Amino acid sequence: MTEQWQQDICRLTETGGLLQGTLSQLRRKDGDAAPKIIIRPVQLKNGLHYQFEAHFANKVIHNNWLPEDAGPKLVELLDEQYRQALLKTQEADIQLLLSKKGKPTLLRKPPTASAASTEQQHNRQKQRVIAEGQAAPFMVELGIMTPEGKVHAKKQDKFRQINRFLEMVTDVLPQLPQGKPLTIIDFGCGKSYLTFALYHLLAVEQNRDIRIIGLDLKADVITFCSELAHTLGYDKLSFMVGDIADYDGVSEADMVVTLHACDTATDAALAKAVGWGASVIMSVPCCQHELFKQVSSDALAPILSQGLLKERFAAIATDAARGTLLEVLGYKVQMLEFVDPEHTPKNLLIRAVRSESGTQVKKWEQYEQFRNFLQIAPSLEKLLAGRLPAN
Ligand SMILES: C[S@@+](CC[C@H](N)C(=O)[O-])C[C@H]1O[C@@H](n2cnc3c(N)ncnc32)[C@H](O)[C@@H]1O
């Protein structure tokens, strides 16, 4: 028979009256349940849900429930796993204590949450994908945040960079295939800060079915990343030693990320992404030496005769060529400022989203003019030769 407190909880979630809930005091300390669950209302595309945020020692897992299912779920958790609940409503803070035999004690205190403040908190958190004050386990492990969620003073730039990257990813999430597991490859992953962030956003926060593979030439960083993924319990995040150009570990990928992969390693990554028909490409190029040696134009002598200007010009020309080649193949391309240029000159992000528009002949003509004028032979053109219109 359903008890009064159980009916009250179901009514609270069904009516949206529950503003925040916390479950604690595990009945069994030796089980695998999270020591604490925080419940809050979230407005998703398909309406109001309650998000159950389970806090484990080294990870946080989210599950979203419809209001009519959230109440029975909460009751089930209290019946089976937790002995204490703090339920905040607009009228009161209700503390529910359950004895070992399930006998309830209810304490009512004046309310400390209001619908407005809950909404504000939610909106504030929306401004940053990962909010300061809420410890993300991967950030703690990477030494960016304290276990209390405070960002270390020296890591503020990294924190901003991670959030900026996640914002840029969030914008294009609707362009990724829906209703199927996603494969994401990070080429030249290095220490993989942003890969861990991506996994946190998609697999932990959004509960998406994804796998991410990081590839790098360096065995030591791959060992470091593999161990960290294991510590965090990120079981769909794996790392491999290898060269981008030779990588054939997957037959398709939905998103390819390449952040500061050196020189033409970026081109190898872009060519792989195109070959797999990746829906989204996020690429921050780095150390672009190739065109520096090639670019030549009498008309541009005032630029090309100055080493520093030539270097910057060659880098811009490289990215312009890359972007245009992707456009030729039907990608919608945006050049975005990745982080404040004050922090690093390597701050251009190429974001490309695949469209169904097919080969763009006009773009190809533009590209040919550009390439001939500068007398360059970019790697990416060679790598994509079979897919591009004939010269
Ligand atoms: C500057 S680090 C960037 C690391 C990381 N993506 C980041 O943004 O913090 C460049 C990484 O790319 C890797 N790399 C360069 N060329 C590569 C290639 N051809 N195949 C695989 N990894 C490569 C390097 O070993 C290095 O770890």
Short mmCIF file of C-alpha atoms and ligand atoms in Angstrom, two decimals:
data_model
loop_
_atom_site.label_atom_id
_atom_site.label_comp_id
_atom_site.label_asym_id
_atom_site.label_seq_id
_atom_site.Cartn_x
_atom_site.Cartn_y
_atom_site.Cartn_z
CA MET A 1 0.00 0.00 0.00
CA THR A 2 1.35 3.45 -0.89
CA GLU A 3 2.13 5.56 2.13
CA GLN A 4 1.21 9.22 2.50
CA TRP A 5 4.83 10.45 2.14
CA GLN A 6 5.19 8.47 -1.07
CA GLN A 7 2.00 9.98 -2.52
CA ASP A 8 3.17 13.47 -1.45
CA ILE A 9 6.49 13.04 -3.26
CA CYS A 10 4.77 11.90 -6.46
CA ARG A 11 2.39 14.86 -6.29
CA LEU A 12 5.31 17.26 -5.78
CA THR A 13 7.13 16.13 -8.93
CA GLU A 14 3.96 15.77 -11.04
CA THR A 15 2.98 19.37 -10.29
CA GLY A 16 6.54 20.67 -10.67
CA GLY A 17 6.43 21.75 -7.01
CA LEU A 18 9.75 20.14 -6.13
CA LEU A 19 12.43 22.82 -6.53
CA GLN A 20 15.35 20.78 -5.33
CA GLY A 21 15.91 17.43 -3.68
CA THR A 22 18.88 15.72 -2.08
CA LEU A 23 19.07 12.05 -1.22
CA SER A 24 21.73 10.92 1.23
CA GLN A 25 22.55 8.41 3.98
CA LEU A 26 22.97 5.18 2.09
CA ARG A 27 21.32 2.17 3.65
CA ARG A 28 24.31 0.02 2.61
CA LYS A 29 27.77 1.54 2.54
CA ASP A 30 29.29 -1.42 0.68
CA GLY A 31 27.01 -1.27 -2.38
CA ASP A 32 27.69 0.56 -5.63
CA ALA A 33 25.08 3.31 -5.21
CA ALA A 34 26.16 6.97 -5.31
CA PRO A 35 26.58 8.45 -1.81
CA LYS A 36 24.45 11.43 -2.82
CA ILE A 37 21.87 12.31 -5.47
CA ILE A 38 20.81 15.86 -6.20
CA ILE A 39 17.52 16.36 -8.01
CA ARG A 40 16.52 19.52 -9.79
CA PRO A 41 14.01 20.58 -12.43
CA VAL A 42 15.49 21.18 -15.89
CA GLN A 43 13.79 22.56 -18.95
CA LEU A 44 14.71 20.30 -21.89
CA LYS A 45 13.63 20.58 -25.51
CA ASN A 46 10.81 18.12 -24.84
CA GLY A 47 9.55 19.88 -21.73
CA LEU A 48 10.14 19.85 -17.98
CA HIS A 49 12.15 16.97 -16.55
CA TYR A 50 13.77 16.22 -13.23
CA GLN A 51 17.49 15.70 -13.44
CA PHE A 52 18.94 13.15 -11.00
CA GLU A 53 22.60 13.94 -10.50
CA ALA A 54 24.32 10.99 -8.85
CA HIS A 55 27.59 11.94 -7.13
CA PHE A 56 30.12 9.13 -6.98
CA ALA A 57 33.64 9.52 -5.60
CA ASN A 58 35.14 10.13 -9.04
CA LYS A 59 32.25 10.83 -11.38
CA VAL A 60 28.85 12.40 -11.66
CA ILE A 61 26.09 10.73 -13.65
CA HIS A 62 22.92 12.43 -14.83
CA ASN A 63 19.57 10.91 -15.64
CA ASN A 64 16.53 12.90 -16.65
CA TRP A 65 13.01 11.79 -15.76
CA LEU A 66 9.63 13.12 -16.79
CA PRO A 67 7.77 14.69 -13.82
CA GLU A 68 5.31 11.77 -13.63
CA ASP A 69 8.18 9.23 -13.56
CA ALA A 70 10.47 11.23 -11.26
CA GLY A 71 8.24 10.75 -8.19
CA PRO A 72 8.07 6.94 -8.38
CA LYS A 73 11.84 6.86 -9.08
CA LEU A 74 12.51 9.00 -6.03
CA VAL A 75 10.29 6.80 -3.87
CA GLU A 76 12.03 3.68 -5.17
CA LEU A 77 15.45 5.13 -4.32
CA LEU A 78 14.27 5.98 -0.82
CA ASP A 79 12.71 2.56 -0.35
CA GLU A 80 15.83 0.73 -1.46
CA GLN A 81 18.92 2.84 -1.02
CA TYR A 82 18.67 6.10 0.94
CA ARG A 83 17.43 6.96 4.38
CA GLN A 84 17.32 10.72 4.13
CA ALA A 85 15.79 13.22 1.73
CA LEU A 86 15.75 16.99 1.80
CA LEU A 87 12.96 18.22 -0.45
CA LYS A 88 12.74 21.94 -1.13
CA THR A 89 9.43 23.43 -2.21
CA GLN A 90 8.20 26.99 -2.38
CA GLU A 91 6.28 26.47 0.88
CA ALA A 92 8.81 24.58 3.00
CA ASP A 93 12.02 22.62 3.24
CA ILE A 94 10.93 19.11 4.10
CA GLN A 95 13.34 16.69 5.69
CA LEU A 96 12.32 13.05 5.45
CA LEU A 97 14.11 10.53 7.63
CA LEU A 98 13.43 6.84 7.22
CA SER A 99 14.22 4.33 9.91
CA LYS A 100 15.89 1.01 9.07
CA LYS A 101 12.42 -0.50 8.84
CA GLY A 102 11.18 2.33 6.63
CA LYS A 103 9.24 4.29 9.27
CA PRO A 104 9.12 7.96 8.17
CA THR A 105 9.78 11.10 10.23
CA LEU A 106 8.99 14.40 8.58
CA LEU A 107 10.40 17.76 9.65
CA ARG A 108 9.20 20.98 8.04
CA LYS A 109 11.32 24.12 8.04
CA PRO A 110 10.82 27.56 6.42
CA PRO A 111 11.59 27.51 2.67
CA THR A 112 15.10 28.35 1.45
CA ALA A 113 14.44 27.91 -2.30
CA SER A 114 12.12 29.79 -4.60
CA ALA A 115 11.12 28.94 -8.15
CA ALA A 116 12.78 32.18 -9.30
CA SER A 117 16.10 31.44 -7.58
CA THR A 118 16.15 27.89 -8.96
CA GLU A 119 15.54 29.26 -12.45
CA GLN A 120 18.21 31.91 -11.99
CA GLN A 121 20.70 29.32 -10.83
CA HIS A 122 19.87 27.21 -13.86
CA ASN A 123 20.26 30.16 -16.22
CA ARG A 124 23.56 31.18 -14.63
CA GLN A 125 24.86 27.68 -15.09
CA LYS A 126 23.76 27.76 -18.71
CA GLN A 127 26.12 30.67 -19.38
CA ARG A 128 29.10 28.40 -18.71
CA VAL A 129 28.85 24.80 -19.83
CA ILE A 130 30.86 23.78 -16.80
CA ALA A 131 30.07 26.13 -13.95
CA GLU A 132 32.54 27.18 -11.30
CA GLY A 133 31.39 25.85 -7.95
CA GLN A 134 30.34 22.45 -9.27
CA ALA A 135 33.34 20.19 -9.31
CA ALA A 136 33.64 18.24 -12.56
CA PRO A 137 35.71 15.16 -11.63
CA PHE A 138 37.92 15.37 -14.74
CA MET A 139 38.77 19.00 -13.89
CA VAL A 140 39.72 17.99 -10.38
CA GLU A 141 41.95 15.17 -11.68
CA LEU A 142 43.60 17.49 -14.19
CA GLY A 143 44.34 20.02 -11.45
CA ILE A 144 42.04 22.73 -12.83
CA MET A 145 39.49 22.69 -10.00
CA THR A 146 39.59 21.87 -6.33
CA PRO A 147 37.30 19.05 -5.15
CA GLU A 148 34.94 21.83 -3.99
CA GLY A 149 34.70 23.17 -7.53
CA LYS A 150 36.89 26.25 -7.14
CA VAL A 151 39.05 26.98 -10.18
CA HIS A 152 42.75 27.28 -9.30
CA ALA A 153 43.99 30.83 -9.96
CA LYS A 154 46.66 29.64 -12.40
CA LYS A 155 44.15 27.54 -14.34
CA GLN A 156 41.58 30.24 -15.09
CA ASP A 157 42.71 30.44 -18.74
CA LYS A 158 42.45 26.70 -19.18
CA PHE A 159 39.01 26.75 -17.53
CA ARG A 160 37.83 29.47 -19.93
CA GLN A 161 39.33 27.64 -22.89
CA ILE A 162 37.53 24.42 -21.99
CA ASN A 163 34.24 26.22 -21.60
CA ARG A 164 34.71 28.11 -24.84
CA PHE A 165 35.39 24.86 -26.65
CA LEU A 166 32.32 23.21 -25.15
CA GLU A 167 30.16 26.20 -26.11
CA MET A 168 31.37 25.87 -29.69
CA VAL A 169 30.56 22.18 -29.63
CA THR A 170 27.16 22.80 -28.07
CA ASP A 171 26.22 25.09 -30.96
CA VAL A 172 26.65 22.29 -33.48
CA LEU A 173 25.29 19.35 -31.49
CA PRO A 174 22.00 19.42 -33.42
CA GLN A 175 24.04 18.79 -36.59
CA LEU A 176 25.28 15.45 -35.30
CA PRO A 177 23.29 12.32 -36.20
CA GLN A 178 20.53 11.60 -33.72
CA GLY A 179 19.36 8.23 -32.47
CA LYS A 180 22.59 6.33 -33.00
CA PRO A 181 25.82 5.94 -31.02
CA LEU A 182 28.31 8.66 -31.94
CA THR A 183 31.98 8.15 -32.73
CA ILE A 184 34.32 11.05 -32.08
CA ILE A 185 38.03 11.07 -32.87
CA ASP A 186 40.55 13.46 -31.35
CA PHE A 187 43.66 13.51 -33.50
CA GLY A 188 46.89 14.65 -31.85
CA CYS A 189 45.09 14.52 -28.52
CA GLY A 190 48.12 15.24 -26.33
CA LYS A 191 47.07 15.47 -22.69
CA SER A 192 43.47 15.60 -23.87
CA TYR A 193 41.98 18.29 -21.61
CA LEU A 194 39.35 19.04 -24.20
CA THR A 195 38.65 15.41 -24.97
CA PHE A 196 37.90 14.75 -21.32
CA ALA A 197 35.72 17.86 -21.35
CA LEU A 198 33.87 16.60 -24.40
CA TYR A 199 33.30 13.23 -22.79
CA HIS A 200 32.08 14.93 -19.62
CA LEU A 201 29.61 17.05 -21.59
CA LEU A 202 28.23 14.35 -23.87
CA ALA A 203 28.48 11.10 -21.95
CA VAL A 204 28.26 12.25 -18.32
CA GLU A 205 26.11 15.40 -18.49
CA GLN A 206 23.94 14.53 -21.45
CA ASN A 207 23.99 10.77 -21.08
CA ARG A 208 24.59 10.28 -24.81
CA ASP A 209 25.72 7.02 -26.28
CA ILE A 210 29.19 7.97 -27.54
CA ARG A 211 32.70 6.68 -27.84
CA ILE A 212 35.70 8.91 -28.14
CA ILE A 213 39.10 7.81 -29.38
CA GLY A 214 42.19 9.93 -28.84
CA LEU A 215 45.25 9.33 -31.01
CA ASP A 216 48.75 10.69 -30.54
CA LEU A 217 52.29 9.86 -31.56
CA LYS A 218 53.54 10.02 -27.99
CA ALA A 219 53.27 6.86 -25.92
CA ASP A 220 53.71 8.67 -22.58
CA VAL A 221 50.69 10.97 -23.06
CA ILE A 222 48.59 8.03 -24.22
CA THR A 223 49.49 6.12 -21.04
CA PHE A 224 48.64 9.19 -18.94
CA CYS A 225 45.27 9.67 -20.68
CA SER A 226 44.35 5.98 -20.56
CA GLU A 227 45.02 5.86 -16.83
CA LEU A 228 43.01 9.00 -16.22
CA ALA A 229 40.06 7.69 -18.25
CA HIS A 230 40.20 4.52 -16.15
CA THR A 231 40.32 6.48 -12.88
CA LEU A 232 37.32 8.54 -13.93
CA GLY A 233 35.37 5.49 -15.05
CA TYR A 234 35.08 6.93 -18.58
CA ASP A 235 34.75 3.52 -20.17
CA LYS A 236 33.90 4.73 -23.68
CA LEU A 237 36.96 6.96 -23.90
CA SER A 238 40.06 5.22 -25.21
CA PHE A 239 43.49 6.31 -26.36
CA MET A 240 45.92 4.90 -28.88
CA VAL A 241 49.46 5.57 -30.01
CA GLY A 242 49.67 6.20 -33.73
CA ASP A 243 50.16 8.55 -36.65
CA ILE A 244 47.08 10.32 -37.94
CA ALA A 245 47.99 9.62 -41.55
CA ASP A 246 48.03 5.85 -40.96
CA TYR A 247 45.04 5.61 -38.64
CA ASP A 248 42.38 3.18 -39.82
CA GLY A 249 40.87 2.12 -36.49
CA VAL A 250 37.32 3.10 -37.44
CA SER A 251 35.32 2.98 -40.65
CA GLU A 252 33.23 6.05 -39.87
CA ALA A 253 33.29 8.99 -37.47
CA ASP A 254 30.65 11.59 -36.70
CA MET A 255 32.93 14.24 -35.34
CA VAL A 256 36.65 14.83 -35.71
CA VAL A 257 38.55 17.12 -33.39
CA THR A 258 42.10 18.26 -33.92
CA LEU A 259 43.54 20.81 -31.55
CA HIS A 260 46.97 22.23 -32.20
CA ALA A 261 48.05 19.18 -34.17
CA CYS A 262 51.37 20.17 -35.70
CA ASP A 263 51.71 21.57 -39.23
CA THR A 264 50.33 19.16 -41.85
CA ALA A 265 49.08 16.70 -39.21
CA THR A 266 46.00 18.95 -39.26
CA ASP A 267 45.60 18.28 -42.99
CA ALA A 268 45.88 14.53 -42.46
CA ALA A 269 43.14 14.82 -39.82
CA LEU A 270 40.88 16.93 -42.04
CA ALA A 271 41.31 14.48 -44.93
CA LYS A 272 40.38 11.56 -42.65
CA ALA A 273 37.33 13.45 -41.41
CA VAL A 274 36.16 14.14 -44.95
CA GLY A 275 36.78 10.52 -45.93
CA TRP A 276 34.53 9.34 -43.08
CA GLY A 277 31.90 11.91 -43.96
CA ALA A 278 32.13 13.38 -40.46
CA SER A 279 29.17 15.63 -39.71
CA VAL A 280 31.25 18.03 -37.64
CA ILE A 281 34.93 18.98 -37.72
CA MET A 282 36.52 21.16 -35.06
CA SER A 283 40.10 22.05 -35.87
CA VAL A 284 42.54 24.47 -34.29
CA PRO A 285 45.64 24.40 -36.50
CA CYS A 286 49.15 24.97 -35.24
CA CYS A 287 52.74 25.53 -36.40
CA GLN A 288 51.99 26.02 -40.07
CA HIS A 289 55.30 25.74 -41.85
CA GLU A 290 54.27 24.21 -45.15
CA LEU A 291 53.09 27.27 -47.07
CA PHE A 292 55.74 29.52 -45.53
CA LYS A 293 58.26 27.77 -47.78
CA GLN A 294 56.02 27.90 -50.84
CA VAL A 295 54.15 31.16 -50.96
CA SER A 296 55.45 33.53 -53.59
CA SER A 297 53.98 36.61 -55.24
CA ASP A 298 55.64 39.80 -56.49
CA ALA A 299 52.48 41.72 -55.70
CA LEU A 300 52.75 40.65 -52.07
CA ALA A 301 56.44 41.49 -51.67
CA PRO A 302 55.74 44.08 -48.91
CA ILE A 303 54.30 41.22 -46.82
CA LEU A 304 56.50 38.36 -47.93
CA SER A 305 59.78 40.22 -47.53
CA GLN A 306 59.19 40.53 -43.77
CA GLY A 307 59.68 37.22 -41.96
CA LEU A 308 57.10 37.87 -39.26
CA LEU A 309 54.47 39.13 -41.69
CA LYS A 310 55.20 36.27 -44.06
CA GLU A 311 54.76 33.74 -41.25
CA ARG A 312 51.39 35.18 -40.26
CA PHE A 313 50.27 35.53 -43.84
CA ALA A 314 51.26 31.92 -44.62
CA ALA A 315 49.30 30.72 -41.61
CA ILE A 316 46.21 32.64 -42.71
CA ALA A 317 46.60 31.43 -46.28
CA THR A 318 46.88 27.83 -45.03
CA ASP A 319 43.64 28.08 -43.11
CA ALA A 320 41.90 29.93 -45.93
CA ALA A 321 42.88 27.10 -48.29
CA ARG A 322 41.69 24.47 -45.81
CA GLY A 323 38.39 26.21 -45.21
CA THR A 324 37.73 26.70 -48.91
CA LEU A 325 38.56 23.09 -49.75
CA LEU A 326 36.08 21.94 -47.11
CA GLU A 327 33.50 24.29 -48.60
CA VAL A 328 34.16 22.86 -52.06
CA LEU A 329 33.17 19.49 -50.62
CA GLY A 330 29.93 20.80 -49.20
CA TYR A 331 30.90 21.73 -45.65
CA LYS A 332 29.62 24.95 -44.08
CA VAL A 333 32.74 26.52 -42.62
CA GLN A 334 33.20 29.12 -39.91
CA MET A 335 36.48 30.57 -38.70
CA LEU A 336 36.10 31.31 -34.99
CA GLU A 337 38.28 32.90 -32.36
CA PHE A 338 39.08 30.05 -30.03
CA VAL A 339 40.52 31.89 -27.03
CA ASP A 340 41.46 35.45 -26.36
CA PRO A 341 44.43 36.17 -28.71
CA GLU A 342 46.20 37.68 -25.71
CA HIS A 343 46.75 34.14 -24.45
CA THR A 344 48.00 32.44 -27.59
CA PRO A 345 48.39 33.39 -31.23
CA LYS A 346 47.21 29.90 -32.16
CA ASN A 347 43.62 30.79 -31.59
CA LEU A 348 41.75 30.16 -34.80
CA LEU A 349 39.22 27.37 -34.83
CA ILE A 350 37.88 25.97 -38.08
CA ARG A 351 34.38 24.68 -37.46
CA ALA A 352 32.95 22.76 -40.38
CA VAL A 353 29.52 21.19 -40.56
CA ARG A 354 28.66 18.82 -43.36
CA SER A 355 25.72 19.76 -45.56
CA GLU A 356 24.02 17.91 -48.36
CA SER A 357 24.83 20.62 -50.90
CA GLY A 358 27.34 18.51 -52.88
CA THR A 359 30.44 19.82 -54.64
CA GLN A 360 30.60 23.61 -54.89
CA VAL A 361 32.11 24.40 -58.28
CA LYS A 362 32.21 28.15 -57.66
CA LYS A 363 34.23 27.62 -54.49
CA TRP A 364 36.61 25.40 -56.41
CA GLU A 365 37.20 28.16 -58.96
CA GLN A 366 37.91 30.58 -56.11
CA TYR A 367 40.30 28.10 -54.58
CA GLU A 368 42.16 27.56 -57.86
CA GLN A 369 42.64 31.29 -58.37
CA PHE A 370 43.88 31.70 -54.82
CA ARG A 371 46.25 28.75 -55.00
CA ASN A 372 47.66 29.80 -58.41
CA PHE A 373 48.10 33.40 -57.34
CA LEU A 374 50.14 32.39 -54.29
CA GLN A 375 51.91 29.56 -56.13
CA ILE A 376 51.17 27.11 -53.38
CA ALA A 377 50.45 23.38 -53.30
CA PRO A 378 48.68 22.72 -49.97
CA SER A 379 48.82 19.21 -48.53
CA LEU A 380 45.08 19.08 -48.03
CA GLU A 381 44.43 19.49 -51.74
CA LYS A 382 46.72 16.54 -52.47
CA LEU A 383 45.11 14.42 -49.77
CA LEU A 384 41.63 15.17 -51.09
CA ALA A 385 42.55 14.96 -54.77
CA GLY A 386 40.18 12.10 -55.58
CA ARG A 387 37.18 14.02 -54.20
CA LEU A 388 37.85 17.44 -55.72
CA PRO A 389 36.92 18.60 -59.25
CA ALA A 390 39.68 18.03 -61.82
CA ASN A 391 42.27 20.77 -62.24
C1 LIG B 1 50.61 20.92 -29.37
S1 LIG B 1 50.12 19.34 -28.92
C2 LIG B 1 48.38 19.56 -28.66
C3 LIG B 1 47.75 18.56 -27.77
C4 LIG B 1 46.27 18.70 -27.50
N1 LIG B 1 45.48 18.43 -28.67
C5 LIG B 1 45.94 20.05 -26.93
O1 LIG B 1 45.34 20.85 -27.64
O2 LIG B 1 46.25 20.30 -25.77
C6 LIG B 1 50.16 18.50 -30.47
C7 LIG B 1 50.04 17.01 -30.33
O3 LIG B 1 49.86 16.45 -31.63
C8 LIG B 1 50.59 15.25 -31.68
N2 LIG B 1 50.87 14.95 -33.09
C9 LIG B 1 51.56 15.70 -33.97
N3 LIG B 1 51.62 15.11 -35.17
C10 LIG B 1 50.92 13.95 -35.06
C11 LIG B 1 50.61 12.91 -35.96
N4 LIG B 1 51.01 12.93 -37.21
N5 LIG B 1 49.86 11.87 -35.50
C12 LIG B 1 49.44 11.84 -34.22
N6 LIG B 1 49.70 12.81 -33.32
C13 LIG B 1 50.44 13.86 -33.74
C14 LIG B 1 51.84 15.54 -30.87
O4 LIG B 1 52.47 14.36 -30.40
C15 LIG B 1 51.27 16.39 -29.74
O5 LIG B 1 50.93 15.62 -28.62
#
